mmCIF file of C-alpha atoms and ligand atoms in Angstrom:
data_model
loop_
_atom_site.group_PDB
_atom_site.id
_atom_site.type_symbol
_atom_site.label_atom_id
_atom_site.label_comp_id
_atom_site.label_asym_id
_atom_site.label_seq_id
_atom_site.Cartn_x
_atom_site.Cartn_y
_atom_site.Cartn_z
ATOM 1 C CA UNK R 661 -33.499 8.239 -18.346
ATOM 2 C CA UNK R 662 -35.083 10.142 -15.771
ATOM 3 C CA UNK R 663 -32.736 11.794 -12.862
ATOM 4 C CA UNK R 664 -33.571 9.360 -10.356
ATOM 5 C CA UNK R 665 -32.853 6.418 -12.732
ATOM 6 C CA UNK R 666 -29.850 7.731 -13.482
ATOM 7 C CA UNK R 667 -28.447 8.082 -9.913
ATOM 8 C CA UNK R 668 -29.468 4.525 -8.589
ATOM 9 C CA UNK R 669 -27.738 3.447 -11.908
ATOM 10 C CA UNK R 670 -24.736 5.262 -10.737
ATOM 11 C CA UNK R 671 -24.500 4.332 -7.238
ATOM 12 C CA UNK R 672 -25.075 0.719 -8.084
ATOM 13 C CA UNK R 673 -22.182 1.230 -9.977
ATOM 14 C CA UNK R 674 -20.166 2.605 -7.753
ATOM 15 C CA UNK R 675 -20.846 0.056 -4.991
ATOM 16 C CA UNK R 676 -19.626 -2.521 -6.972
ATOM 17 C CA UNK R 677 -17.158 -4.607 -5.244
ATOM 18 C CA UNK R 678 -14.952 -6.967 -7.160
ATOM 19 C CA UNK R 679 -13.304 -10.345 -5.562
ATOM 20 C CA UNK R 680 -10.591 -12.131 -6.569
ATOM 21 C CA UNK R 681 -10.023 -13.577 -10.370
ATOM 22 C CA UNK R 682 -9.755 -17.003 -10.408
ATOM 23 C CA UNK R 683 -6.458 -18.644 -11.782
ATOM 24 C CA UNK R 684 -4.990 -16.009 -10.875
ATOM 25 C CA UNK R 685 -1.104 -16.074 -11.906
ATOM 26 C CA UNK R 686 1.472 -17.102 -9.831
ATOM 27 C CA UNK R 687 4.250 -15.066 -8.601
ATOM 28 C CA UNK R 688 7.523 -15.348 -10.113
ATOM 29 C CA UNK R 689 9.064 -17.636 -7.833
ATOM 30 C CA UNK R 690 12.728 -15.695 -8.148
ATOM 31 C CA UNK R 691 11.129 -13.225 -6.624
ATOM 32 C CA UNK R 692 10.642 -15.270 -3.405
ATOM 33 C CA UNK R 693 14.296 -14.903 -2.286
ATOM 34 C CA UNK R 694 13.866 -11.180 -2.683
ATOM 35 C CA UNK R 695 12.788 -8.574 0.671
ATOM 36 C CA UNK R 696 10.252 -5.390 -0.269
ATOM 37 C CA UNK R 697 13.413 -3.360 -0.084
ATOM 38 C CA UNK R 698 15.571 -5.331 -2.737
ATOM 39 C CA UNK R 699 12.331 -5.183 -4.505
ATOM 40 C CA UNK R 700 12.001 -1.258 -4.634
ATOM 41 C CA UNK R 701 15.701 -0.649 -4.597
ATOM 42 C CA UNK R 702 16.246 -2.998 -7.777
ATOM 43 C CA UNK R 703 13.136 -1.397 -9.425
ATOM 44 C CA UNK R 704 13.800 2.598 -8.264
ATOM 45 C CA UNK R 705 17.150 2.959 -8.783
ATOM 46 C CA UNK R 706 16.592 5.846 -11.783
ATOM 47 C CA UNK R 707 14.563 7.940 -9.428
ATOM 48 C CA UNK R 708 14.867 11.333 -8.504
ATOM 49 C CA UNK R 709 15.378 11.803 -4.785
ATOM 50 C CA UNK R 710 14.197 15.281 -4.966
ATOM 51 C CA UNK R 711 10.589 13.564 -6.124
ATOM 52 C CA UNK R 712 11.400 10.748 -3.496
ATOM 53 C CA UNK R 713 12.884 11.757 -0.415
ATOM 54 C CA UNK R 714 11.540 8.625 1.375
ATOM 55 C CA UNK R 715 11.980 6.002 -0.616
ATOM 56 C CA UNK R 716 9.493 5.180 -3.064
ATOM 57 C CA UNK R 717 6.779 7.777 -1.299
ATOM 58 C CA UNK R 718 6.342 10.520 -4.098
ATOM 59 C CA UNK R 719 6.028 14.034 -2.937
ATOM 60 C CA UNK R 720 2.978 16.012 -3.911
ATOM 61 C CA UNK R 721 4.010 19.024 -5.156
ATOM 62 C CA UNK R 722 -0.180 20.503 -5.419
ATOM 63 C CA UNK R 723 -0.518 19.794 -1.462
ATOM 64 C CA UNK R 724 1.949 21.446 0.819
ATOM 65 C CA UNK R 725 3.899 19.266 3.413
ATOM 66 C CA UNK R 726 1.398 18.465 6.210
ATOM 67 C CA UNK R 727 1.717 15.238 7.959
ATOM 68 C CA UNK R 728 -0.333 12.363 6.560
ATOM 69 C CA UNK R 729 -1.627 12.400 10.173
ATOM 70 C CA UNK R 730 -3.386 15.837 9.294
ATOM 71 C CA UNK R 731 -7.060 15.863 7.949
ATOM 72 C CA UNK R 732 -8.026 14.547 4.960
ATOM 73 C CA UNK R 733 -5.722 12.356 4.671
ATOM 74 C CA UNK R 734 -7.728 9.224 5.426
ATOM 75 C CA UNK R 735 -9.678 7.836 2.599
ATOM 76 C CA UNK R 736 -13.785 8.549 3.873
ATOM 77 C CA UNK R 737 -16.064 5.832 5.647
ATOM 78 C CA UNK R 738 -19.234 7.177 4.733
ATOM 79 C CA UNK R 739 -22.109 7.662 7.340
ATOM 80 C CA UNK R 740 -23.813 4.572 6.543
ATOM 81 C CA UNK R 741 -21.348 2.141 5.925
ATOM 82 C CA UNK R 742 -19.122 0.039 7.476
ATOM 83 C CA UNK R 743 -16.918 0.322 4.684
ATOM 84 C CA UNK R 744 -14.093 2.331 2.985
ATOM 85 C CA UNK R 745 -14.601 2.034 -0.332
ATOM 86 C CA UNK R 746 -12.149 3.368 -2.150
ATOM 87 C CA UNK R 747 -12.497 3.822 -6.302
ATOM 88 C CA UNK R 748 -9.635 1.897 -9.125
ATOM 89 C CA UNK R 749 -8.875 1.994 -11.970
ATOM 90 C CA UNK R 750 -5.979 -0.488 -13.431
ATOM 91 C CA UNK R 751 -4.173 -0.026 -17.009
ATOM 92 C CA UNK R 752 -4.881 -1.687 -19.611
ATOM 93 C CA UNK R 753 -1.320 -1.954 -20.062
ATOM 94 C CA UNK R 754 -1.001 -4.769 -17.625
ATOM 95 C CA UNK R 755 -1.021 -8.057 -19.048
ATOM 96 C CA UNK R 756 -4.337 -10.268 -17.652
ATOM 97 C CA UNK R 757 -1.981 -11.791 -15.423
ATOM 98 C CA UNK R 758 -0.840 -8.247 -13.727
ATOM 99 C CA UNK R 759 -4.268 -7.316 -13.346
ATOM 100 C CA UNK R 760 -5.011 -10.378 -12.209
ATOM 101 C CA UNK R 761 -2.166 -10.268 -9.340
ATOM 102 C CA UNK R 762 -2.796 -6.735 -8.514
ATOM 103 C CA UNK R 763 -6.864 -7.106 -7.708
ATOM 104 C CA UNK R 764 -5.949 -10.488 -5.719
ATOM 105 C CA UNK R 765 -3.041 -8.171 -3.762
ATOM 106 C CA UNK R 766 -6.497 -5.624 -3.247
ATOM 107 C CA UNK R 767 -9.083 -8.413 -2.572
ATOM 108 C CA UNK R 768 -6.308 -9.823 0.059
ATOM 109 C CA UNK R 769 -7.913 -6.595 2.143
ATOM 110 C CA UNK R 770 -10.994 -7.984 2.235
ATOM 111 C CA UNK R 771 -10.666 -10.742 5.058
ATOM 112 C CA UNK R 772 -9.454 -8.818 7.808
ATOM 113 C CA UNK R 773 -10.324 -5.117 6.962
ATOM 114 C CA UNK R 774 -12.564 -2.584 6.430
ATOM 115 C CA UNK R 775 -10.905 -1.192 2.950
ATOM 116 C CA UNK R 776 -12.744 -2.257 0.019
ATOM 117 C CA UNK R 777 -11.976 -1.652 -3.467
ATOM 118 C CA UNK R 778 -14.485 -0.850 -6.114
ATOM 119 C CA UNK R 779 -13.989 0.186 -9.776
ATOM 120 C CA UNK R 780 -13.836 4.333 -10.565
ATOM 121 C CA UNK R 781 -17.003 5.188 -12.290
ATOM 122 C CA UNK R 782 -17.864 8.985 -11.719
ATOM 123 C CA UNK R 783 -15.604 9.415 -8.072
ATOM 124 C CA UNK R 784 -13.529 12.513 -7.870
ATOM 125 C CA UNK R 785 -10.530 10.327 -5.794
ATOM 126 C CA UNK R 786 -9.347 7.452 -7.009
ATOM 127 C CA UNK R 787 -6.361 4.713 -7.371
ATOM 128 C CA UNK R 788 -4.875 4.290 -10.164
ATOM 129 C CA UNK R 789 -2.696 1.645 -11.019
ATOM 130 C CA UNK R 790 -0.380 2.209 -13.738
ATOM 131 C CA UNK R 791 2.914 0.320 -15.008
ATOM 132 C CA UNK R 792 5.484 3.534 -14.804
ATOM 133 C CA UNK R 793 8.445 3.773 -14.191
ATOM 134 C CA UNK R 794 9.387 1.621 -10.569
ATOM 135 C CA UNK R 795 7.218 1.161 -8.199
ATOM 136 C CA UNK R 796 5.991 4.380 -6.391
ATOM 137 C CA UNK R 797 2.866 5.706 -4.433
ATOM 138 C CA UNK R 798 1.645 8.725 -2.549
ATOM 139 C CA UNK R 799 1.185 8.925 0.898
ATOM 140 C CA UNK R 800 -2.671 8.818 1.914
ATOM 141 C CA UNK R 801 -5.089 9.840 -0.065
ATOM 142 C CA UNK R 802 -4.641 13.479 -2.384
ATOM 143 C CA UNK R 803 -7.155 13.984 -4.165
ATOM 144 C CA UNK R 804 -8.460 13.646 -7.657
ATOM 145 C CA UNK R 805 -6.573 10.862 -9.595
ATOM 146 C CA UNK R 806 -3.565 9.399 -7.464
ATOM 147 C CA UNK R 807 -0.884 7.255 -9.293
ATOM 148 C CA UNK R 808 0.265 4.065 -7.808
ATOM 149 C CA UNK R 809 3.315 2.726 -10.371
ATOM 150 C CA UNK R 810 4.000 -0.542 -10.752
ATOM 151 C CA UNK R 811 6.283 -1.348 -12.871
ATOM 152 C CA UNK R 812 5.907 -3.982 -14.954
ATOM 153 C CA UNK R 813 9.377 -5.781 -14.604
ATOM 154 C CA UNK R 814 9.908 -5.749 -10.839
ATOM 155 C CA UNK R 815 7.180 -4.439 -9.264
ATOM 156 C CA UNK R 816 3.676 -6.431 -9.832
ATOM 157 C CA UNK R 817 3.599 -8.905 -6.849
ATOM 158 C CA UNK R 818 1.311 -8.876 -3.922
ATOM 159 C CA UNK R 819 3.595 -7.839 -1.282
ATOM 160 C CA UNK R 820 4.722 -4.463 -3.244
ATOM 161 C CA UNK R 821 1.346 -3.776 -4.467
ATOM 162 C CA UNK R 822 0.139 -4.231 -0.319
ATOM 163 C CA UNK R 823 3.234 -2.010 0.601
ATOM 164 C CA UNK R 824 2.176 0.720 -2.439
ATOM 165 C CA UNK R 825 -1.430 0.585 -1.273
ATOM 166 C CA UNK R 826 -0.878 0.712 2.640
ATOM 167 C CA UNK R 827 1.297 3.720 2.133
ATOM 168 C CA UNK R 828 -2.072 5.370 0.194
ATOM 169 C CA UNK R 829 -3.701 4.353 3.033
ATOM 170 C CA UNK R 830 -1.286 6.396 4.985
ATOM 171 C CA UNK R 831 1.443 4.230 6.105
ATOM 172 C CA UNK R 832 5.302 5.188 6.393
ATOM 173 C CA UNK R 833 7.895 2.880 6.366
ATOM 174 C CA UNK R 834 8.324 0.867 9.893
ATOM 175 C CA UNK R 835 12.011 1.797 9.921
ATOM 176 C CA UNK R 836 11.292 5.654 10.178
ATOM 177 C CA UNK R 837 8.644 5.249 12.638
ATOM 178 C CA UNK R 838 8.885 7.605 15.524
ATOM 179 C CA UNK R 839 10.218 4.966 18.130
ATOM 180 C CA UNK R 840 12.081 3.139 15.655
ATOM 181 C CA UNK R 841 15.669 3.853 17.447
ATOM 182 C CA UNK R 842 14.023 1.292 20.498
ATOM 183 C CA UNK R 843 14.212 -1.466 17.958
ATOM 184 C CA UNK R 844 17.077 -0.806 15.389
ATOM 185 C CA UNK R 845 20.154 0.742 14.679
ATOM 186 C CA UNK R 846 20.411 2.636 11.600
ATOM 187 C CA UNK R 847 24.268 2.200 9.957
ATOM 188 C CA UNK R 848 24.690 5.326 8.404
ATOM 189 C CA UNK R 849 28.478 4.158 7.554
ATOM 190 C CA UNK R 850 27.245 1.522 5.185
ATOM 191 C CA UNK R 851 24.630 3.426 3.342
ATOM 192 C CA UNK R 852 25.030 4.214 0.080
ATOM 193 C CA UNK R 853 25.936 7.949 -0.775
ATOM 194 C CA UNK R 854 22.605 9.941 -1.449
ATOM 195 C CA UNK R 855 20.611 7.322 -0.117
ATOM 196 C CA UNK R 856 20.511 8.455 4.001
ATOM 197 C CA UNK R 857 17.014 10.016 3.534
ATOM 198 C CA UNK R 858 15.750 6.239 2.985
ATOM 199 C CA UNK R 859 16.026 6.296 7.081
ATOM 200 C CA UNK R 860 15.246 9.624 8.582
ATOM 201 C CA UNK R 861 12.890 9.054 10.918
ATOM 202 C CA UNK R 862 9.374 10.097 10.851
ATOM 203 C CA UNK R 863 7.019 11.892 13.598
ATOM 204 C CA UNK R 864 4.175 8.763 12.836
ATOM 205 C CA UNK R 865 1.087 7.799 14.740
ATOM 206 C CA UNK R 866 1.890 4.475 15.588
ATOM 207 C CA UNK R 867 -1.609 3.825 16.625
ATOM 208 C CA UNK R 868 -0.666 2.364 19.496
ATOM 209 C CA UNK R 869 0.159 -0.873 17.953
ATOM 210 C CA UNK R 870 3.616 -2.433 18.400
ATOM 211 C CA UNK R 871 7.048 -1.990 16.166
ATOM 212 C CA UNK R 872 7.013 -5.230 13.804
ATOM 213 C CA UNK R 873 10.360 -6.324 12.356
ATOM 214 C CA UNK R 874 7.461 -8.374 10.351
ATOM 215 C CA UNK R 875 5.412 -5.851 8.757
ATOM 216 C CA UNK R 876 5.393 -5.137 4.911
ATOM 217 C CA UNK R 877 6.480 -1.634 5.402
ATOM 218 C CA UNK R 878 10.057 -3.115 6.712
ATOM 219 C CA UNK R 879 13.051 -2.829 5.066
ATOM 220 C CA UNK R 880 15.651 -5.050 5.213
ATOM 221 C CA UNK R 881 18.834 -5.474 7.023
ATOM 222 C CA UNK R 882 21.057 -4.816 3.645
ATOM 223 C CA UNK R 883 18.909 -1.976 2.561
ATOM 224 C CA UNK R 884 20.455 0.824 0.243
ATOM 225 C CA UNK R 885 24.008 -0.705 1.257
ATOM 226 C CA UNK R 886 27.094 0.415 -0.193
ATOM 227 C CA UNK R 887 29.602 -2.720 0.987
ATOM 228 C CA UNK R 888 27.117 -5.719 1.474
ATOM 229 C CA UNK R 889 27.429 -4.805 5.536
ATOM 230 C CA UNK R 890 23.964 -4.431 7.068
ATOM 231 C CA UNK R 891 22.682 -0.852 7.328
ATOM 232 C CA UNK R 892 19.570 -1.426 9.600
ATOM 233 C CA UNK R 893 20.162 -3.598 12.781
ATOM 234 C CA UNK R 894 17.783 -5.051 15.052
ATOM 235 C CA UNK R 895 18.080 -4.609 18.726
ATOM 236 C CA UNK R 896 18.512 -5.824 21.257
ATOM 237 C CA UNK R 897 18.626 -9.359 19.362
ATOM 238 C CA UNK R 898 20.789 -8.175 16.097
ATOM 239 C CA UNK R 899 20.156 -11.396 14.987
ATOM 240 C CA UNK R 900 16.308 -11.267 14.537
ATOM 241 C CA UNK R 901 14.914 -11.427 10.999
ATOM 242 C CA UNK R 902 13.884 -7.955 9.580
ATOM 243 C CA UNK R 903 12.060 -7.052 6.871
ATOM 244 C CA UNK R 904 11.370 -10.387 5.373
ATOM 245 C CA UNK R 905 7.841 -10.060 4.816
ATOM 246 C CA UNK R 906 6.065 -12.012 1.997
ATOM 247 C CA UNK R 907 2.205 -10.563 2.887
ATOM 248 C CA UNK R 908 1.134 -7.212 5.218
ATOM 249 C CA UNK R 909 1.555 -8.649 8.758
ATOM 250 C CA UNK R 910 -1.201 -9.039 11.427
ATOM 251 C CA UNK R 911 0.260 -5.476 12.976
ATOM 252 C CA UNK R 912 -0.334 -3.835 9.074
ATOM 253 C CA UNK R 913 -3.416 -5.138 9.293
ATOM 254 C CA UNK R 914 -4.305 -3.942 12.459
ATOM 255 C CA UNK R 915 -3.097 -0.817 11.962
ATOM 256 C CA UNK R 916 -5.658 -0.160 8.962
ATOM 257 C CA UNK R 917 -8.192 -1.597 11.249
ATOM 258 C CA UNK R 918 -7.395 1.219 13.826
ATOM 259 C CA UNK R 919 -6.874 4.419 11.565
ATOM 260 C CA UNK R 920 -9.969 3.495 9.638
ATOM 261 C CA UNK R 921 -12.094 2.722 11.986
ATOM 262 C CA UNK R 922 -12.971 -0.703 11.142
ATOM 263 C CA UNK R 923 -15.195 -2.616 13.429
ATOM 264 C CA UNK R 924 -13.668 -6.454 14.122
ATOM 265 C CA UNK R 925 -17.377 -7.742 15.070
ATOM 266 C CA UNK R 926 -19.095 -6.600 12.056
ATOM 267 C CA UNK R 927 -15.901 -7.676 10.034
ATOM 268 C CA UNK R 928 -16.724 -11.350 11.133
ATOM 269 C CA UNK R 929 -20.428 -11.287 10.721
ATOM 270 C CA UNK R 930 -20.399 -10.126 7.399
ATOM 271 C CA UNK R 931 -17.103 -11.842 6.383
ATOM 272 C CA UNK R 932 -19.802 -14.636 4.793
ATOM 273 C CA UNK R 933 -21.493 -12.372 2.678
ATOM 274 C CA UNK R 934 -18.401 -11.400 1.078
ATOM 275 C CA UNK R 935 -17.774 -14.755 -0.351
ATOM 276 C CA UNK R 936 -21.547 -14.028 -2.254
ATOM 277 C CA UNK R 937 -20.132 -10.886 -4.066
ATOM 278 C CA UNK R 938 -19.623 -10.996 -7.444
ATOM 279 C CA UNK R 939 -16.790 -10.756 -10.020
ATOM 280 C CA UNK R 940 -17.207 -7.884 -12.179
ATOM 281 C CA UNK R 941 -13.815 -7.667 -13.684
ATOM 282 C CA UNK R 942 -13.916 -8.009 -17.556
ATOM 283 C CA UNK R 943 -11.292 -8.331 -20.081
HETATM 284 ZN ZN1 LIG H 70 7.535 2.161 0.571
#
């Protein structure tokens, strides 16, 4: 195969662009009653702190501790595309029905985003999705091959895998967001001991874009609590609902569209051509 060949063969491969499985499985419906931070609390409880000072954001020990805001951080648009593709791969050790939920959770990008997921041929920086131990990610992208865990008890269902993927996209936790102390009170009295890094707060971009008691990235009132009393309080209304998010919220979405770029006109006029690409996942 001659050169040329060889690199259209490659780049066709590499913009490939996979949709949604069909029949894809449903979500375990005791899951339902259960907030993201139940959800990574129940699953994370054996990990080190040390590895996860904020929660289930693993610390890079190759890249010193710049802010996510810093350079290369973002995951690259290139020149001539209005997309961020961004290369996966996803064990084989997840069932069909993992996989299955975890490309929906990816493809669930597609409708109001610029991200788009493709699978890792030859690309240097990648996803990939692996059922470790809890469910973990690193913040933005790092370079080279970048674990996302899901664990397979606990952890594979769409809102965790959007929470695991927005924080490789660069997102904190709403909670620790710069202006956060406008909208909550943190009760460090009923956190549990060891667990106070969960809420120190973060120096984030927030991009402009409002503090959302709805978004994904929001814990929830009982989170990491000692005695069953709440540890994170709205304000001024204590009794708004927190952290109770089933699916990224219109603010996580616009977010994404804001750091990366992502043009809402061209979004819509191409949003009918994405229904015409093609399934390439195989089993
Ligand atoms: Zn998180």
């Amino acid at each position: 195969m001659t050169p040329v060949l060889l690199f259209l063969l490659l780049s066709l491969m590499s913009r490939t662009v996979f949709s949604a499985p069909p029949n894809a499985a449903d979500e375990d419906p005791d899951l339902e009653s259960m907030d993201i931070s139940e959800i990574l609390e129940t699953a994370n409880k054996g990990l080190d702190s040390r590895e996860f000072p904020d929660g289930d954001i693993r610390v890079n020990r190759k890249r010193n501790a710049v802010p996510c805001t810093a350079r290369g951080c973002k995951w690259p648009k290139s020149r001539w595309s209005r997309y961020v593709y961004i290369p996966v791969r996803i064990s084989w050790s997840f069932s069909r029905a993992e996989r299955n939920v975890i490309i929906r959770s990816l493809v669930s990008f597609y409708r109001s985003t610029c991200i788009r997921f493709r699978w890792r041929s030859y690309q240097r920086d990648y996803l990939s999705f692996y059922p470790g131990t809890g469910c973990w990610s690193y913040l933005g992208r790092q370079g080279g091959r970048q674990l996302i865990s899901l664990q397979k008890r606990g952890c594979v269902y769409t809102r965790t895998v959007q929470h695991e993927v927005l924080h490789a996209l660069g997102f904190h936790h709403e909670q620790v967001r710069s202006d956060r102390d406008q909208h909550v009170s943190i009760l460090y009295q009923n956190i549990q001991p060891g667990r106070a890094h969960n809420f120190r707060k973060v120096a984030t971009n927030n991009l402009g874009t409002p503090y959302d008691y709805n978004s994904v990235m929001h814990y929830g009132r009982f989170a990491f609590s000692k005695n069953r009393q709440p540890t994170i309080i709205p304000k001024p209304n204590a009794n708004a609902v927190i952290g109770r998010a089933s699916r990224m919220s219109a603010n996580d979405i616009k977010r994404v569209n804001i750091l990366y770029q992502c043009s809402e006109s061209k979004l819509k006029t191409r949003f009918s051509e994405l229904l015409s690409e093609t399934i390439t996942h195989s089993s």
